[in-house]
């Protein structure tokens, strides 16, 4: 499926369908001057052909469903997650057969093969949810009449994951001291990463693709305008934060100073421009790898005798720290760009007065420096 903009301002719609067992190309020119209307036309035109359609493969129905979800306002992040599951786990097993010919046994073979490859039951369950939804969509659109082959498949048992430990502010400062010791030459890089996660509550996927150009020292902000998706193929960098549009996050004075040191080091690399990625220790031309964060986090927590935690847990640490500093539910929700309802549900019992998050973080860092100076 392709909706493309012409030089004259109109949109073309182009796609392929299997008609009576043969792959047929469809192309409609000058459909609309609105991309939304062009996508709507494309879906309606596909539906008009479904009476002729005798064979539909799983991946074709998947694409049809995704296109309809996009038209109905499903978030780009959710759609990209579906594409990630499809390409990484599902594609090798559900591609070449008519969707109406799949049986429960085919799904059981998929589960067996996935388990043999070492894929966790947690990930397999996510795949089964998507596979079930695609078959339901196929049945709804008349591509199959049989019972959904996932209907009688039970959800796989998963081990309950231990809850990660959340650092309070004093524990986080001790953790950073350990980071400086174990990382040595890369100490500034990892202090930047963990401080940014702790103070801004970013998701891993939002931190990894950050570039020098995203930092604005004049306004003391960092632009969270993209996120990264890793699959079997090349890494995808998608516009917008993970669950919505981009935003400007406030930098504390401490974090700004750390970033200035980091950027000064990056400037020494050959080929440096403001397009350089901030947090890859090996290259300025590629984003940080997700597995790298967890590996370095485990190294530091083990060296310091801390309980196990995860990079995502820093998002909760950020919220809990702001709660302790006196932020209210609206301030926290705005700071991490999540819903007020969710923040109220998780942290509502500790709500205090309304104070800007950056002001709180700067005051906390200054208070710590005074205590450190007095200690000397």
Coordinates of C-alpha atoms in Angstrom, one line a residue:
X1 CA 0.0 0.0 0.0
X2 CA 1.3 3.4 -0.9
X3 CA -0.2 6.9 -0.7
X4 CA 2.1 9.4 -2.4
X5 CA 2.1 13.1 -3.0
X6 CA 2.3 14.3 -6.6
X7 CA 4.1 17.5 -7.7
X8 CA 0.7 19.0 -8.6
X9 CA -0.5 18.6 -5.0
X10 CA -2.7 15.6 -5.5
X11 CA -2.3 12.2 -3.9
X12 CA -2.0 8.8 -5.7
X13 CA -3.0 5.5 -4.2
X14 CA -1.2 2.3 -5.2
X15 CA -1.3 -1.2 -3.8
X16 CA -1.4 -5.0 -4.7
X17 CA -4.1 -7.6 -4.0
X18 CA -4.4 -11.3 -4.7
X19 CA -7.4 -11.7 -7.0
X20 CA -8.4 -15.3 -7.8
X21 CA -5.0 -16.5 -6.8
X22 CA -3.1 -13.9 -8.9
X23 CA -1.3 -10.8 -7.6
X24 CA -2.9 -7.8 -9.2
X25 CA -1.6 -4.2 -9.2
X26 CA -4.0 -1.3 -8.6
X27 CA -3.1 2.3 -9.1
X28 CA -5.5 5.3 -8.8
X29 CA -4.2 8.7 -9.9
X30 CA -5.1 12.1 -8.6
X31 CA -7.4 10.7 -5.9
X32 CA -7.5 13.6 -3.5
X33 CA -5.7 16.8 -2.4
X34 CA -5.9 15.5 1.2
X35 CA -3.8 12.6 2.5
X36 CA -6.5 11.6 4.9
X37 CA -9.1 11.4 2.1
X38 CA -6.6 9.4 -0.1
X39 CA -6.1 6.8 2.7
X40 CA -9.9 6.7 3.1
X41 CA -10.4 6.1 -0.6
X42 CA -7.7 3.4 -0.6
X43 CA -9.5 1.5 2.2
X44 CA -12.9 1.8 0.6
X45 CA -11.6 0.7 -2.7
X46 CA -10.0 -2.4 -1.2
X47 CA -13.3 -3.2 0.5
X48 CA -15.1 -2.8 -2.8
X49 CA -12.9 -5.6 -4.2
X50 CA -13.3 -8.0 -1.4
X51 CA -16.2 -9.8 -3.1
X52 CA -13.7 -10.7 -5.9
X53 CA -11.0 -11.6 -3.5
X54 CA -10.6 -15.4 -3.0
X55 CA -7.1 -15.5 -1.5
X56 CA -5.6 -13.2 1.2
X57 CA -2.4 -13.9 2.9
X58 CA -1.8 -13.2 6.5
X59 CA 0.6 -10.3 6.0
X60 CA -1.8 -8.6 3.5
X61 CA -4.6 -8.7 6.1
X62 CA -2.2 -7.4 8.7
X63 CA -1.4 -4.4 6.4
X64 CA -5.1 -3.8 5.8
X65 CA -5.9 -3.8 9.5
X66 CA -3.0 -1.5 10.3
X67 CA -4.1 1.0 7.6
X68 CA -7.7 1.0 9.0
X69 CA -6.3 1.5 12.6
X70 CA -4.2 4.4 11.4
X71 CA -7.2 6.0 9.7
X72 CA -9.2 5.6 13.0
X73 CA -6.5 7.4 15.0
X74 CA -4.5 4.6 16.5
X75 CA -1.1 6.1 17.7
X76 CA 2.0 5.7 15.5
X77 CA 3.8 4.1 18.5
X78 CA 1.2 1.3 18.7
X79 CA 1.2 0.7 15.0
X80 CA 5.0 0.5 15.0
X81 CA 4.9 -2.0 17.9
X82 CA 2.6 -4.2 15.7
X83 CA 5.0 -3.9 12.8
X84 CA 7.9 -4.8 15.1
X85 CA 6.1 -8.0 16.4
X86 CA 5.2 -8.9 12.9
X87 CA 8.7 -8.5 11.4
X88 CA 10.6 -9.9 14.3
X89 CA 8.5 -12.9 15.5
X90 CA 5.5 -13.6 13.3
X91 CA 6.5 -13.1 9.7
X92 CA 8.5 -16.4 9.2
X93 CA 5.4 -18.5 10.2
X94 CA 2.4 -16.5 8.9
X95 CA 3.1 -15.3 5.4
X96 CA 2.6 -17.6 2.4
X97 CA -0.6 -19.4 3.1
X98 CA -4.2 -18.3 2.4
X99 CA -5.4 -16.9 5.7
X100 CA -8.5 -19.0 5.6
X101 CA -6.4 -22.2 5.6
X102 CA -4.7 -21.7 9.0
X103 CA -5.6 -24.2 11.7
X104 CA -5.0 -24.3 15.5
X105 CA -2.1 -26.7 14.8
X106 CA -0.3 -24.0 12.8
X107 CA -0.5 -21.7 15.8
X108 CA 0.8 -24.5 18.1
X109 CA 3.7 -25.0 15.7
X110 CA 4.5 -21.2 15.9
X111 CA 4.5 -21.3 19.7
X112 CA 6.8 -24.4 19.7
X113 CA 9.2 -22.9 17.3
X114 CA 9.3 -19.6 19.2
X115 CA 10.0 -21.3 22.5
X116 CA 12.8 -23.4 20.9
X117 CA 14.4 -20.1 19.7
X118 CA 14.4 -18.9 23.3
X119 CA 11.7 -16.3 22.9
X120 CA 10.0 -15.6 26.3
X121 CA 6.4 -16.6 27.0
X122 CA 5.7 -12.9 27.7
X123 CA 6.7 -12.0 24.1
X124 CA 4.9 -15.0 22.6
X125 CA 1.7 -13.9 24.4
X126 CA 1.9 -10.5 22.8
X127 CA 2.3 -12.1 19.4
X128 CA -0.7 -14.3 20.0
X129 CA -2.8 -11.3 20.9
X130 CA -1.8 -9.7 17.6
X131 CA -2.3 -12.9 15.6
X132 CA -5.8 -13.3 17.1
X133 CA -6.7 -9.7 16.2
X134 CA -5.6 -10.2 12.6
X135 CA -7.7 -13.4 12.2
X136 CA -10.7 -11.6 13.8
X137 CA -10.3 -8.8 11.3
X138 CA -10.0 -11.3 8.4
X139 CA -13.3 -12.9 9.5
X140 CA -15.0 -9.5 9.9
X141 CA -13.9 -8.5 6.3
X142 CA -15.0 -11.8 4.8
X143 CA -11.5 -13.1 4.0
X144 CA -12.2 -16.3 6.0
X145 CA -15.2 -18.2 7.3
X146 CA -13.4 -20.6 9.6
X147 CA -13.2 -20.4 13.4
X148 CA -10.3 -18.2 14.6
X149 CA -7.4 -20.7 15.0
X150 CA -6.1 -18.8 18.1
X151 CA -9.5 -19.1 19.8
X152 CA -8.7 -22.2 21.8
X153 CA -5.1 -21.4 22.5
X154 CA -4.5 -20.6 26.2
X155 CA -2.3 -17.8 27.3
X156 CA 1.1 -19.1 28.2
X157 CA 2.2 -19.0 31.8
X158 CA 4.8 -16.4 32.6
X159 CA 7.0 -16.0 35.7
X160 CA 6.2 -13.0 37.7
X161 CA 8.9 -10.5 37.2
X162 CA 10.5 -9.1 40.4
X163 CA 9.7 -5.5 41.0
X164 CA 12.7 -3.3 40.2
X165 CA 14.2 -1.2 43.0
X166 CA 13.6 2.5 43.0
X167 CA 16.4 4.8 44.2
X168 CA 15.4 7.8 46.3
X169 CA 17.6 10.9 45.8
X170 CA 20.3 10.1 48.4
X171 CA 20.6 6.6 47.0
X172 CA 20.8 7.9 43.5
X173 CA 23.7 10.2 44.4
X174 CA 25.5 7.2 45.9
X175 CA 24.8 5.2 42.7
X176 CA 26.3 8.0 40.6
X177 CA 29.5 7.9 42.7
X178 CA 29.8 4.2 42.0
X179 CA 29.1 4.9 38.2
X180 CA 32.1 7.3 38.2
X181 CA 34.3 4.6 39.7
X182 CA 33.3 1.7 37.4
X183 CA 33.0 3.7 34.1
X184 CA 36.2 5.6 34.5
X185 CA 36.8 7.3 31.1
X186 CA 33.1 7.1 30.2
X187 CA 32.0 8.4 33.6
X188 CA 30.5 11.6 32.2
X189 CA 28.6 9.8 29.5
X190 CA 26.9 7.5 32.0
X191 CA 26.3 10.2 34.6
X192 CA 24.6 12.1 31.8
X193 CA 22.4 9.2 30.9
X194 CA 21.3 8.2 34.4
X195 CA 20.8 11.8 35.5
X196 CA 18.7 12.5 32.5
X197 CA 16.5 9.4 33.1
X198 CA 16.2 10.3 36.9
X199 CA 15.4 14.0 36.4
X200 CA 13.3 13.8 33.2
X201 CA 11.7 10.4 33.5
X202 CA 12.4 9.6 29.8
X203 CA 11.7 6.1 28.4
X204 CA 14.8 4.3 27.0
X205 CA 13.5 4.6 23.5
X206 CA 13.2 8.4 23.8
X207 CA 16.7 8.8 25.3
X208 CA 18.6 6.6 22.8
X209 CA 18.2 8.7 19.6
X210 CA 18.8 12.1 21.3
X211 CA 21.2 14.3 19.2
X212 CA 23.3 17.4 20.0
X213 CA 20.8 19.5 18.0
X214 CA 18.1 18.5 20.5
X215 CA 19.8 20.4 23.3
X216 CA 19.0 24.1 23.8
X217 CA 21.2 25.7 26.4
X218 CA 19.7 29.1 25.8
X219 CA 16.2 28.0 26.9
X220 CA 17.5 25.2 29.1
X221 CA 15.5 22.5 27.4
X222 CA 15.9 19.2 25.5
X223 CA 13.6 18.4 22.6
X224 CA 12.0 14.9 23.0
X225 CA 10.9 14.6 19.4
X226 CA 11.7 11.0 18.3
X227 CA 11.9 7.5 19.7
X228 CA 13.7 4.3 18.6
X229 CA 12.3 0.9 17.7
X230 CA 14.6 -2.1 17.5
X231 CA 13.6 -5.2 15.5
X232 CA 15.2 -7.9 13.3
X233 CA 15.9 -5.4 10.6
X234 CA 17.5 -2.0 10.8
X235 CA 16.8 0.2 13.8
X236 CA 13.8 2.5 13.2
X237 CA 13.8 6.1 14.5
X238 CA 10.2 7.4 14.6
X239 CA 9.1 11.0 15.0
X240 CA 7.4 12.0 18.2
X241 CA 7.8 10.7 21.8
X242 CA 6.7 7.1 22.4
X243 CA 3.0 7.8 23.0
X244 CA 2.4 11.1 21.3
X245 CA 3.8 14.3 19.9
X246 CA 7.3 15.7 20.8
X247 CA 7.8 18.2 23.6
X248 CA 10.5 20.4 25.3
X249 CA 11.7 19.0 28.6
X250 CA 13.4 21.3 31.2
X251 CA 17.1 20.9 31.9
X252 CA 18.3 21.5 35.5
X253 CA 21.5 23.4 35.9
X254 CA 23.3 20.3 36.9
X255 CA 22.2 18.3 33.9
X256 CA 23.0 21.2 31.6
X257 CA 26.6 21.2 32.9
X258 CA 27.0 17.5 32.4
X259 CA 25.7 17.8 28.8
X260 CA 28.1 20.6 28.0
X261 CA 31.0 18.4 29.1
X262 CA 29.6 15.6 27.0
X263 CA 29.2 17.7 23.9
X264 CA 32.7 19.2 24.3
X265 CA 34.0 15.6 24.1
X266 CA 31.9 14.8 21.1
X267 CA 33.3 17.8 19.2
X268 CA 36.7 16.0 19.2
X269 CA 35.3 13.2 16.9
X270 CA 36.0 13.4 13.2
X271 CA 32.9 14.4 11.2
X272 CA 31.2 16.0 14.2
X273 CA 28.1 18.1 13.5
X274 CA 25.1 18.9 15.6
X275 CA 23.5 15.8 14.1
X276 CA 25.8 13.7 16.3
X277 CA 24.1 11.2 18.7
X278 CA 24.7 12.0 22.3
X279 CA 24.9 8.7 24.1
X280 CA 26.8 6.1 22.0
X281 CA 30.3 5.7 23.4
X282 CA 31.6 4.1 20.2
X283 CA 30.2 6.3 17.4
X284 CA 28.6 9.7 16.9
X285 CA 26.8 8.4 13.8
X286 CA 24.5 5.9 15.5
X287 CA 22.1 6.0 18.5
X288 CA 22.8 4.1 21.7
X289 CA 21.9 0.4 21.7
X290 CA 19.1 -0.6 24.2
X291 CA 21.0 -3.6 25.6
X292 CA 24.0 -1.4 26.4
X293 CA 21.9 0.6 29.0
X294 CA 20.9 -2.5 31.0
X295 CA 24.4 -4.0 30.9
X296 CA 26.0 -0.9 32.3
X297 CA 23.2 -0.5 34.9
X298 CA 23.8 -4.0 36.1
X299 CA 27.5 -3.4 36.3
X300 CA 27.1 -0.4 38.5
X301 CA 24.4 -1.8 40.8
X302 CA 26.4 -4.9 41.3
X303 CA 29.6 -3.0 42.1
X304 CA 27.8 -0.7 44.6
X305 CA 25.8 -3.5 46.2
X306 CA 22.4 -2.0 45.1
X307 CA 19.3 -4.0 44.5
X308 CA 18.4 -4.9 40.9
X309 CA 16.7 -2.2 38.9
X310 CA 16.0 -1.4 35.2
X311 CA 16.4 1.7 33.0
X312 CA 12.6 2.1 32.8
X313 CA 12.4 2.1 36.6
X314 CA 14.1 5.6 36.5
X315 CA 10.8 6.9 35.1
X316 CA 9.2 5.9 38.4
X317 CA 12.1 7.2 40.4
X318 CA 11.7 10.6 38.7
X319 CA 8.0 10.8 39.7
X320 CA 8.6 9.6 43.3
X321 CA 11.4 12.2 43.6
X322 CA 9.2 15.0 42.4
X323 CA 6.4 13.8 44.8
X324 CA 8.9 14.0 47.7
X325 CA 9.9 17.5 46.6
X326 CA 6.4 18.7 46.8
X327 CA 5.1 18.5 43.2
X328 CA 1.4 18.1 42.5
X329 CA -0.2 15.6 40.2
X330 CA -0.5 18.1 37.3
X331 CA 3.1 19.1 37.5
X332 CA 4.3 15.5 37.5
X333 CA 2.0 14.6 34.6
X334 CA 3.2 17.5 32.6
X335 CA 6.8 16.8 33.4
X336 CA 6.8 13.2 32.2
X337 CA 4.0 13.8 29.6
X338 CA 1.6 11.2 30.9
X339 CA -2.0 11.5 31.8
X340 CA -3.1 13.2 35.0
X341 CA -5.4 10.1 35.7
X342 CA -2.5 7.7 35.6
X343 CA -0.3 9.9 37.8
X344 CA -3.2 10.3 40.2
X345 CA -3.8 6.6 40.3
X346 CA -0.1 5.7 41.0
X347 CA 1.2 8.7 43.1
X348 CA -2.0 10.5 44.1
X349 CA -1.8 9.6 47.8
X350 CA 1.3 11.8 48.2
X351 CA 0.3 15.0 46.4
X352 CA 1.5 18.3 47.7
X353 CA 1.6 21.9 46.4
X354 CA 2.1 23.0 42.8
X355 CA 5.8 23.8 42.0
X356 CA 7.7 23.7 38.7
X357 CA 9.7 20.5 38.3
X358 CA 12.9 22.3 37.2
X359 CA 12.8 24.7 40.2
X360 CA 12.5 21.7 42.5
X361 CA 15.4 19.8 40.9
X362 CA 17.7 22.9 40.9
X363 CA 16.9 23.5 44.6
X364 CA 17.5 19.9 45.4
X365 CA 20.9 19.9 43.7
X366 CA 21.9 23.2 45.3
X367 CA 21.0 21.9 48.7
X368 CA 23.1 18.8 48.2
X369 CA 26.1 20.9 47.1
X370 CA 25.8 23.0 50.3
X371 CA 25.7 19.9 52.4
X372 CA 28.8 18.5 50.6
X373 CA 30.7 21.8 51.1
X374 CA 29.8 21.9 54.8
X375 CA 31.0 18.3 55.1
X376 CA 34.3 19.3 53.8

